[in-house]
Amino acid sequence: MALNPRVIYWFRTDLRLHDSPALAAALDLKPECFWPIWCWDPHYVYRARVGSNRWQYLLDCQQDLSDGIAKLNPKSKLYVLREAPQTLLPKLFKAWKVTHLVFEKDTDAYARSRDEEVMCRAKEAGVQVIVKYGKTLWDPDAVVKANGNKPTMTVSQLQHSGEKVGNIPRPIPAPKCIPDPGDMPLNFEQAQPTPEPDFNSIHRTGKEDSYAKLSGPNNDLAVPTIEELGIKQATTPHRGGETRALAALDKIIKNEQYTATFEKPNSAPTAFEPQSTTLLSPHLHFGSLSCREFYWRVQDVVDNYKGKASQPPASLTGQLLFRDMYFAAQAKMGWSFSQTVGNGHCRFIPWHLRSQVDEKDGLINGEYNIDSLEAEEWFQRWKTGRTGFPWIDAVMRQLKQEGWIHHLARHSVACFLTRGGCYIDWERGAEVFEELLIDHETACNTGNWQWLSCTAFFSQFYRCYSPIAFPRKTDKTGDFVRQFVPELKDFPAKYIYEPWKAPVQDQRKAKCIIKGDGTVETIDGLTAYPKPMFDFSTRRDICIGGMKNAYRAGLYGNSPQVMNRSWPSA
Ligand code: FAD
């Protein structure tokens, strides 16, 4: 160990002080100087699709962490630096005379390539790197190894491999003190971030300028506000930060019956204020809550519960197993996990509207005679909540507004877009979720879209979600729809999920006319809500037929026909 360690702790997916093995390892070095930093990575600023609700959540997490650090040492805080870590860290190593770099392991494909580069630069600079895992219950790489070097494609594979890896570690307490930072000279030449004008144009205005200055507009390395970043205001009621995460977990744990008997399939996707599941996913995404803290707090309740507790995979701890399963699958497959082409575990389906198809080929129309423009129109209507199916529209509008939707609501809209309605590529849907979800996690988003589209993990494609019968099971009066599709708020419950069936006089009485495609707001002075964009039953049968053919063809993302773009039509 260096005599006087000068340590950079690089916060990324672990915006917390409690149960952080990497942070504990950094503090165990007994640093002479300790710099908690965040690098504003242009990959996420420019390339990733990130809506303003997720930006706000991230800033909340950063600010809360910074405040938490300052409480332990008023001379310190989270130092936010605006440059790619690959170029910034080598400069800091030199300028700050750093001896150690410590961070939490991240097995995301981009993160791995970034971290490898940083580790090479650290080696060149003679800086020792310490990496500890803490984002999942088990280290995904260890799970893959225990699974015979294969990706985990079922929860039982994950459970068996996890058992081989060992017990899920108990959480460790938050530190009681944080050492002082050393001097922080920043007068080295700053690399200019490369603008990527084609990506994510929605929130670009101003962001480039605010990014251009390494230490932020006030030279104080402080966590910026959303205004300073030039990002439009968030619309979500959900806010981030470790303090909120731990309070939310406490509240859940206090309700022993809920915690011990939780069964995901029985939770209501139509419940809102409060929702029927924990809504802890954004905290787990940003690491403002440790998943092992969550796991053990729940498991302890289950172990002491006098009644009949629920079991994985439906139980609350079971949900965390799904999360680990997707992380370990992604850890093995790397970049190819997030797409069909080149992915040997993902079935190839000749969707009407595909993502990233050779542009010259355009789209695959096949025997169903759906032209690409029609499918594109369906996609746009799905994305903007104008399909004419109130349940689908309500969910998509909740997603846009609040950035979080219930798991079974995600099921419904994902099934509807892919194999249970539009027959559109899951990658198109995953991109929309990537932009709008606060909890967006590449591993979980990709894995679940593959599950729902029956391209991997799940194959019962004949089981589709009806946009009418499914929500009715948990919400007969349609309160959820009335909340998120206010045009229909006065519709009789009988027609709330199929308003096109209401007689015109009932429509007039409810002050809403069912007509058009959702682009017209009023008709004869009354609010307009669109007609359904297709007949659901007909489309479902067409989709099931298409899936049957695709399964029979048996092509996967790495089949030569798919790799060479010479697949048969639908
Ligand atoms: P709870 O039911 O309270 O579960 C507790 C925790 O377990 C969650 O916070 C989450 O971390 C984890 N979890 C639960 N279900 C799953 C699951 N199926 N897969 C992975 N982890 C799970 N989850 C994400 O975290 N990020 C995503 O980008 C994401 N995209 C999804 C896309 C689709 C199409 C679908 C169907 C699901 C997606 N999920 C994603 C999984 C799941 O819907 C959310 O994790 C869950 O709804 C979050 O709400 P909660 O915290 O109340 O979950």
mmCIF file of N, CA and C in Angstrom, residues 10 12 85-86 89-90 93 101 103 105-124 129 131 141 331 335:
data_model
loop_
_atom_site.group_PDB
_atom_site.id
_atom_site.type_symbol
_atom_site.label_atom_id
_atom_site.label_comp_id
_atom_site.label_asym_id
_atom_site.label_seq_id
_atom_site.Cartn_x
_atom_site.Cartn_y
_atom_site.Cartn_z
ATOM 1 N N TRP A 10 -14.384 7.353 -8.021
ATOM 2 C CA TRP A 10 -15.146 7.715 -9.227
ATOM 3 C C TRP A 10 -16.580 7.155 -9.099
ATOM 4 N N ARG A 12 -20.316 6.434 -10.284
ATOM 5 C CA ARG A 12 -20.958 6.231 -11.590
ATOM 6 C C ARG A 12 -22.352 5.656 -11.383
ATOM 7 N N PRO A 85 -14.283 10.566 -19.117
ATOM 8 C CA PRO A 85 -13.325 10.006 -18.169
ATOM 9 C C PRO A 85 -12.055 9.487 -18.843
ATOM 10 N N GLN A 86 -12.196 8.982 -20.057
ATOM 11 C CA GLN A 86 -11.027 8.424 -20.744
ATOM 12 C C GLN A 86 -9.941 9.482 -20.948
ATOM 13 N N LEU A 89 -9.410 11.604 -16.730
ATOM 14 C CA LEU A 89 -8.735 10.967 -15.591
ATOM 15 C C LEU A 89 -7.206 10.968 -15.720
ATOM 16 N N PRO A 90 -6.648 10.661 -16.917
ATOM 17 C CA PRO A 90 -5.188 10.712 -17.009
ATOM 18 C C PRO A 90 -4.631 12.084 -16.630
ATOM 19 N N PHE A 93 -4.793 12.308 -12.848
ATOM 20 C CA PHE A 93 -3.770 11.469 -12.202
ATOM 21 C C PHE A 93 -2.494 12.286 -12.012
ATOM 22 N N LEU A 101 -7.146 4.817 -7.992
ATOM 23 C CA LEU A 101 -8.463 5.108 -8.565
ATOM 24 C C LEU A 101 -9.372 3.951 -8.144
ATOM 25 N N PHE A 103 -13.463 2.382 -8.152
ATOM 26 C CA PHE A 103 -14.852 2.512 -8.639
ATOM 27 C C PHE A 103 -15.592 1.184 -8.568
ATOM 28 N N LYS A 105 -17.730 -1.833 -10.107
ATOM 29 C CA LYS A 105 -17.713 -2.564 -11.379
ATOM 30 C C LYS A 105 -19.034 -2.352 -12.145
ATOM 31 N N ASP A 106 -18.906 -2.166 -13.437
ATOM 32 C CA ASP A 106 -20.084 -1.999 -14.284
ATOM 33 C C ASP A 106 -19.910 -2.918 -15.492
ATOM 34 N N THR A 107 -20.844 -3.851 -15.680
ATOM 35 C CA THR A 107 -20.680 -4.831 -16.758
ATOM 36 C C THR A 107 -21.457 -4.459 -18.022
ATOM 37 N N ASP A 108 -22.008 -3.262 -18.054
ATOM 38 C CA ASP A 108 -22.644 -2.777 -19.277
ATOM 39 C C ASP A 108 -21.583 -2.714 -20.394
ATOM 40 N N ALA A 109 -22.007 -2.991 -21.631
ATOM 41 C CA ALA A 109 -21.016 -3.113 -22.713
ATOM 42 C C ALA A 109 -20.218 -1.822 -22.911
ATOM 43 N N TYR A 110 -20.911 -0.682 -22.939
ATOM 44 C CA TYR A 110 -20.166 0.577 -23.111
ATOM 45 C C TYR A 110 -19.244 0.803 -21.909
ATOM 46 N N ALA A 111 -19.784 0.595 -20.714
ATOM 47 C CA ALA A 111 -19.010 0.862 -19.498
ATOM 48 C C ALA A 111 -17.732 0.020 -19.478
ATOM 49 N N ARG A 112 -17.857 -1.221 -19.924
ATOM 50 C CA ARG A 112 -16.662 -2.086 -19.910
ATOM 51 C C ARG A 112 -15.574 -1.511 -20.810
ATOM 52 N N SER A 113 -15.951 -1.089 -22.027
ATOM 53 C CA SER A 113 -14.915 -0.605 -22.940
ATOM 54 C C SER A 113 -14.320 0.696 -22.391
ATOM 55 N N ARG A 114 -15.159 1.552 -21.821
ATOM 56 C CA ARG A 114 -14.659 2.796 -21.222
ATOM 57 C C ARG A 114 -13.693 2.483 -20.079
ATOM 58 N N ASP A 115 -14.103 1.555 -19.211
ATOM 59 C CA ASP A 115 -13.285 1.263 -18.026
ATOM 60 C C ASP A 115 -11.957 0.607 -18.401
ATOM 61 N N GLU A 116 -11.998 -0.225 -19.449
ATOM 62 C CA GLU A 116 -10.732 -0.846 -19.880
ATOM 63 C C GLU A 116 -9.742 0.225 -20.322
ATOM 64 N N GLU A 117 -10.281 1.199 -21.054
ATOM 65 C CA GLU A 117 -9.401 2.275 -21.525
ATOM 66 C C GLU A 117 -8.846 3.061 -20.331
ATOM 67 N N VAL A 118 -9.712 3.381 -19.388
ATOM 68 C CA VAL A 118 -9.275 4.135 -18.205
ATOM 69 C C VAL A 118 -8.218 3.333 -17.431
ATOM 70 N N MET A 119 -8.434 2.031 -17.334
ATOM 71 C CA MET A 119 -7.476 1.208 -16.568
ATOM 72 C C MET A 119 -6.108 1.172 -17.260
ATOM 73 N N CYS A 120 -6.120 1.166 -18.601
ATOM 74 C CA CYS A 120 -4.841 1.221 -19.332
ATOM 75 C C CYS A 120 -4.119 2.519 -19.024
ATOM 76 N N ARG A 121 -4.887 3.636 -19.064
ATOM 77 C CA ARG A 121 -4.272 4.952 -18.800
ATOM 78 C C ARG A 121 -3.739 4.997 -17.364
ATOM 79 N N ALA A 122 -4.475 4.371 -16.443
ATOM 80 C CA ALA A 122 -4.043 4.377 -15.034
ATOM 81 C C ALA A 122 -2.732 3.600 -14.897
ATOM 82 N N LYS A 123 -2.674 2.476 -15.598
ATOM 83 C CA LYS A 123 -1.457 1.662 -15.525
ATOM 84 C C LYS A 123 -0.253 2.463 -16.034
ATOM 85 N N GLU A 124 -0.480 3.134 -17.160
ATOM 86 C CA GLU A 124 0.602 3.967 -17.721
ATOM 87 C C GLU A 124 1.067 5.022 -16.715
ATOM 88 N N VAL A 129 -5.557 0.643 -9.587
ATOM 89 C CA VAL A 129 -7.019 0.684 -9.738
ATOM 90 C C VAL A 129 -7.653 -0.404 -8.877
ATOM 91 N N VAL A 131 -11.361 -2.176 -8.179
ATOM 92 C CA VAL A 131 -12.739 -2.285 -8.681
ATOM 93 C C VAL A 131 -13.475 -3.306 -7.832
ATOM 94 N N ASP A 141 -20.186 -11.443 -13.790
ATOM 95 C CA ASP A 141 -19.158 -12.264 -14.438
ATOM 96 C C ASP A 141 -18.985 -13.603 -13.707
ATOM 97 N N ALA A 331 -23.853 -9.386 -19.384
ATOM 98 C CA ALA A 331 -22.410 -9.454 -19.100
ATOM 99 C C ALA A 331 -21.725 -10.430 -20.046
ATOM 100 N N TRP A 335 -22.175 -6.160 -26.341
ATOM 101 C CA TRP A 335 -22.954 -5.277 -27.233
ATOM 102 C C TRP A 335 -24.064 -6.032 -27.932
#
